[in-house]
Short mmCIF file of C-alpha atoms in Angstrom, two decimals:
data_model
loop_
_atom_site.label_atom_id
_atom_site.label_comp_id
_atom_site.label_asym_id
_atom_site.label_seq_id
_atom_site.Cartn_x
_atom_site.Cartn_y
_atom_site.Cartn_z
CA SER J 17 3.53 -16.36 1.32
CA GLN J 18 0.74 -14.39 3.00
CA GLN J 19 1.91 -11.44 5.05
CA GLY J 20 -1.25 -10.40 6.86
CA GLU J 21 -3.43 -12.66 8.96
CA GLU J 22 -6.82 -11.49 10.09
CA ASP J 23 -8.51 -12.56 13.30
CA PRO J 24 -11.22 -13.65 13.82
CA GLN J 25 -12.02 -15.49 10.60
CA ALA J 26 -15.70 -14.72 11.09
CA LEU J 27 -17.72 -12.33 13.20
CA SER J 28 -21.47 -12.04 13.70
CA ILE J 29 -22.92 -8.99 15.43
CA GLN J 30 -26.21 -7.20 15.91
CA GLU J 31 -26.94 -3.99 14.04
CA GLY J 32 -25.74 -1.04 16.08
CA GLU J 33 -22.93 -2.95 17.78
CA ASN J 34 -19.26 -2.36 17.13
CA ALA J 35 -17.13 -4.81 15.15
CA THR J 36 -13.43 -5.22 15.81
CA MET J 37 -11.04 -7.28 13.75
CA ASN J 38 -7.28 -7.65 13.97
CA CYS J 39 -4.45 -8.15 11.56
CA SER J 40 -0.96 -9.45 12.32
CA TYR J 41 1.97 -9.38 9.93
CA LYS J 42 5.53 -10.62 9.87
CA THR J 43 7.94 -8.19 8.22
CA SER J 44 8.47 -4.42 8.31
CA ILE J 45 6.03 -2.39 6.25
CA ASN J 46 5.63 0.99 4.55
CA ASN J 47 1.91 1.07 5.23
CA LEU J 48 -1.08 -1.11 5.99
CA GLN J 49 -4.38 -0.88 4.16
CA TRP J 50 -7.85 -2.23 4.86
CA TYR J 51 -10.19 -3.30 2.07
CA ARG J 52 -13.79 -4.47 2.03
CA GLN J 53 -15.19 -7.13 -0.29
CA ASN J 54 -18.92 -7.58 -0.65
CA SER J 55 -20.05 -11.02 -1.73
CA GLY J 56 -19.28 -11.63 -5.39
CA ARG J 57 -17.62 -8.24 -5.87
CA GLY J 58 -14.14 -6.76 -6.09
CA LEU J 59 -12.25 -5.23 -3.19
CA VAL J 60 -12.84 -1.63 -2.20
CA HIS J 61 -10.22 0.43 -0.40
CA LEU J 62 -11.29 1.68 3.03
CA ILE J 63 -8.34 3.26 4.77
CA LEU J 64 -4.54 3.40 4.71
CA ILE J 65 -2.30 3.88 7.73
CA ARG J 66 1.41 4.61 7.32
CA SER J 67 4.09 2.95 9.41
CA ASN J 68 4.74 6.19 11.34
CA GLU J 69 1.06 6.61 12.26
CA ARG J 70 -0.65 4.98 15.23
CA GLU J 71 -4.31 5.71 14.68
CA LYS J 72 -6.54 6.90 11.87
CA HIS J 73 -10.24 7.60 11.53
CA SER J 74 -12.57 7.70 8.56
CA GLY J 75 -16.27 8.06 9.28
CA ARG J 76 -17.30 5.06 11.39
CA LEU J 77 -13.94 3.36 10.85
CA ARG J 78 -11.04 3.52 13.26
CA VAL J 79 -7.73 1.85 12.48
CA THR J 80 -4.79 1.41 14.83
CA LEU J 81 -1.28 0.27 14.03
CA ASP J 82 1.30 -1.06 16.48
CA THR J 83 4.53 -1.64 14.58
CA SER J 84 6.28 -3.03 17.67
CA LYS J 85 3.72 -5.83 17.82
CA LYS J 86 3.31 -5.96 14.04
CA SER J 87 -0.44 -5.71 14.36
CA SER J 88 -3.36 -3.55 13.33
CA SER J 89 -7.02 -3.38 14.25
CA LEU J 90 -10.07 -2.17 12.39
CA LEU J 91 -13.07 -0.99 14.39
CA ILE J 92 -16.42 -0.37 12.74
CA THR J 93 -18.71 1.54 15.07
CA ALA J 94 -22.51 1.44 15.06
CA SER J 95 -22.60 -1.31 12.47
CA ARG J 96 -25.28 -1.49 9.78
CA ALA J 97 -26.58 -4.33 7.66
CA ALA J 98 -24.69 -2.82 4.72
CA ASP J 99 -21.40 -3.43 6.57
CA THR J 100 -21.86 -7.18 5.99
CA ALA J 101 -18.79 -8.10 3.96
CA SER J 102 -15.31 -9.57 4.18
CA TYR J 103 -12.59 -7.26 5.42
CA PHE J 104 -8.97 -7.70 4.38
CA CYS J 105 -5.80 -6.13 5.65
CA ALA J 106 -3.00 -5.66 3.14
CA THR J 107 0.57 -4.76 3.98
CA GLU J 108 2.87 -2.92 1.64
CA SER J 109 6.59 -3.54 2.05
CA ASN J 110 9.55 -1.91 0.34
CA ASP J 111 8.84 -3.78 -2.88
CA TYR J 112 5.52 -1.84 -3.16
CA LYS J 113 3.62 -5.12 -3.43
CA LEU J 114 0.46 -5.59 -1.39
CA SER J 115 0.21 -8.82 0.60
CA PHE J 116 -3.29 -9.75 1.68
CA GLY J 117 -4.60 -12.01 4.40
CA ALA J 118 -7.61 -14.31 4.08
CA GLY J 119 -9.98 -11.76 5.56
CA THR J 120 -12.56 -11.54 8.32
CA THR J 121 -16.14 -12.24 7.28
CA VAL J 122 -18.49 -9.90 9.12
CA THR J 123 -22.22 -10.53 9.31
CA VAL J 124 -24.41 -7.79 10.71
CA ARG J 125 -27.81 -9.09 11.84
CA ALA J 126 -30.81 -6.77 11.58
CA ASP W 13 -18.55 4.66 -16.25
CA THR W 14 -17.06 1.55 -14.63
CA ALA W 15 -13.54 2.25 -13.38
CA VAL W 16 -11.99 -1.21 -13.75
CA SER W 17 -13.88 -3.74 -15.82
CA GLN W 18 -13.20 -7.39 -16.54
CA THR W 19 -14.61 -9.81 -19.07
CA PRO W 20 -15.93 -12.38 -18.83
CA LYS W 21 -17.49 -12.37 -15.37
CA TYR W 22 -17.83 -16.16 -15.37
CA LEU W 23 -15.78 -18.71 -17.26
CA VAL W 24 -16.44 -22.46 -17.18
CA THR W 25 -14.12 -24.58 -19.26
CA GLN W 26 -12.54 -28.01 -19.59
CA MET W 27 -9.06 -28.99 -18.47
CA GLY W 28 -6.48 -28.50 -21.16
CA ASN W 29 -8.23 -25.58 -22.84
CA ASP W 30 -6.69 -22.15 -23.40
CA LYS W 31 -8.62 -19.09 -22.24
CA SER W 32 -8.17 -15.34 -21.89
CA ILE W 33 -9.50 -12.81 -19.41
CA LYS W 34 -9.56 -9.13 -20.34
CA CYS W 35 -9.21 -6.09 -18.12
CA GLU W 36 -9.66 -2.43 -18.89
CA GLN W 37 -9.40 0.65 -16.69
CA ASN W 38 -10.62 4.14 -17.56
CA LEU W 39 -8.95 5.87 -14.63
CA GLY W 40 -5.87 6.97 -16.54
CA HIS W 41 -3.70 4.86 -14.24
CA ASP W 42 -0.23 3.73 -15.24
CA THR W 43 -0.04 0.49 -13.24
CA MET W 44 -2.23 -2.60 -13.48
CA TYR W 45 -2.22 -5.90 -11.60
CA TRP W 46 -3.59 -9.41 -11.73
CA TYR W 47 -4.49 -11.19 -8.49
CA LYS W 48 -5.75 -14.71 -7.84
CA GLN W 49 -8.20 -15.35 -4.99
CA ASP W 50 -8.48 -19.00 -4.00
CA SER W 51 -11.36 -20.82 -2.36
CA LYS W 52 -10.09 -19.84 1.09
CA LYS W 53 -10.21 -16.18 0.03
CA PHE W 54 -6.44 -15.70 0.04
CA LEU W 55 -5.63 -13.00 -2.48
CA LYS W 56 -2.23 -13.28 -4.10
CA ILE W 57 -0.55 -11.01 -6.61
CA MET W 58 0.44 -12.61 -9.91
CA PHE W 59 1.66 -9.83 -12.20
CA SER W 60 2.00 -6.09 -12.40
CA TYR W 61 2.56 -3.84 -15.41
CA ASN W 62 3.58 -0.20 -15.38
CA ASN W 63 2.92 1.61 -18.64
CA LYS W 64 2.93 -1.66 -20.61
CA GLU W 65 6.14 -2.87 -18.95
CA LEU W 66 6.20 -5.96 -16.68
CA ILE W 67 7.41 -4.97 -13.20
CA ILE W 68 6.15 -7.75 -10.93
CA ASN W 69 6.17 -11.39 -11.93
CA GLU W 70 5.50 -13.67 -9.00
CA THR W 71 6.13 -17.40 -9.01
CA VAL W 72 3.37 -18.23 -11.44
CA PRO W 73 3.41 -21.16 -13.89
CA ASN W 74 4.47 -20.01 -17.35
CA ARG W 75 1.10 -21.23 -18.62
CA PHE W 76 -0.05 -17.80 -17.44
CA SER W 77 0.96 -14.99 -19.76
CA PRO W 78 -0.09 -11.38 -19.23
CA LYS W 79 -0.28 -8.98 -22.15
CA SER W 80 -0.61 -5.22 -22.00
CA PRO W 81 -1.40 -3.72 -25.42
CA ASP W 82 -1.61 -0.26 -23.86
CA LYS W 83 -1.59 1.14 -20.35
CA ALA W 84 -5.38 0.95 -20.06
CA HIS W 85 -5.54 -2.78 -20.77
CA LEU W 86 -4.02 -5.83 -19.12
CA ASN W 87 -5.14 -9.22 -20.37
CA LEU W 88 -4.36 -12.62 -18.92
CA HIS W 89 -3.98 -15.66 -21.14
CA ILE W 90 -3.92 -19.11 -19.59
CA ASN W 91 -2.73 -22.15 -21.55
CA SER W 92 -3.50 -25.78 -20.79
CA LEU W 93 -5.90 -25.03 -17.95
CA GLU W 94 -5.69 -27.25 -14.86
CA LEU W 95 -8.19 -27.97 -12.09
CA GLY W 96 -6.08 -25.94 -9.65
CA ASP W 97 -6.52 -22.83 -11.79
CA SER W 98 -10.13 -22.61 -10.61
CA ALA W 99 -10.33 -19.36 -8.66
CA VAL W 100 -11.49 -15.78 -8.89
CA TYR W 101 -9.09 -13.56 -10.83
CA PHE W 102 -9.08 -9.86 -10.05
CA CYS W 103 -7.59 -7.06 -12.05
CA ALA W 104 -6.60 -3.87 -10.25
CA SER W 105 -4.94 -0.57 -11.05
CA THR W 106 -3.11 2.24 -9.28
CA TYR W 107 -2.12 5.70 -10.38
CA GLY W 108 1.62 5.15 -10.63
CA GLY W 109 2.54 2.07 -8.65
CA ALA W 110 4.35 4.08 -5.98
CA THR W 111 4.08 3.53 -2.26
CA GLY W 112 0.82 4.20 -0.49
CA GLU W 113 -1.44 4.24 -3.51
CA THR W 114 -5.00 2.92 -3.41
CA GLN W 115 -5.64 -0.09 -5.58
CA TYR W 116 -8.88 -0.07 -7.57
CA PHE W 117 -10.22 -3.55 -8.19
CA GLY W 118 -12.36 -4.94 -10.95
CA PRO W 119 -15.39 -7.13 -10.16
CA GLY W 120 -13.50 -10.37 -10.72
CA THR W 121 -13.66 -13.27 -13.17
CA ARG W 122 -14.82 -16.54 -11.70
CA LEU W 123 -12.99 -19.35 -13.47
CA LEU W 124 -14.10 -22.94 -13.05
CA VAL W 125 -12.04 -25.66 -14.68
CA LEU W 126 -13.81 -29.02 -15.02
#
C-alpha cells in the first residue's frame, strides 16, 4: 500500500511565485525524501529529512517535517520554468524500503 | 557516463509473450531495485538485490523474475505478459541499502502490452 500521499495532485503557478506541496503518511518513519521527475525521465533525489529534524534547506527548496501530524511540506521559492515536473515524497520505514506517493504535478508558466 | 541505464527504453509486445528488461549501474553501488510506476504515477517497489542477493521481494506475480549476474546488473524477466503489466519500470541503485541513502534512478522502460 502507498505510504505517502501528496497534496495537491496538480499545481499551476507563474514564474517567480512560490510552490508549496504537502505529503501525509501513515506509519512511523526513519526519514522522508523528496524526488523530482521530469516528463518521461527517471526520479531525481532532491532532499532528505530525518525523523528528528524539523526543517531543512537546499538552495531554493525548503522542507519541513512534523512527525506528530505525520506530514511534510516542500516549498520551492522563486519558481522557474525548469521546475515544471512531478514531485514525489517517499518515506523510509524500519524495513529500509521507500514508499512513494502519486506525486504533485507542478506547472510553472512563463 | 550514464549512472543507471536501462534497455530498452520502449517495449511494445503482445499478451502472452516473454520479455526482459536490463539494468546496469556504474556507480559501484551494492544495492539495486526494480520499481513499477502505473498510469496514475504510483511508484511501487518490486524487488531489491544487495550484492547479487535478493533482499526485498514484494507481492509480485511469480511471472516476474529478477536476475542479478553481478552487483552492477539487475535484469527483470517477465513471462506470459498480461495487459495489466503495462507500466513504466524503473531500476534504481543505492550505495549499500542502509537507511537514509539516496536512490539513483534509471530513465525507465515503458512497457505496453497489447
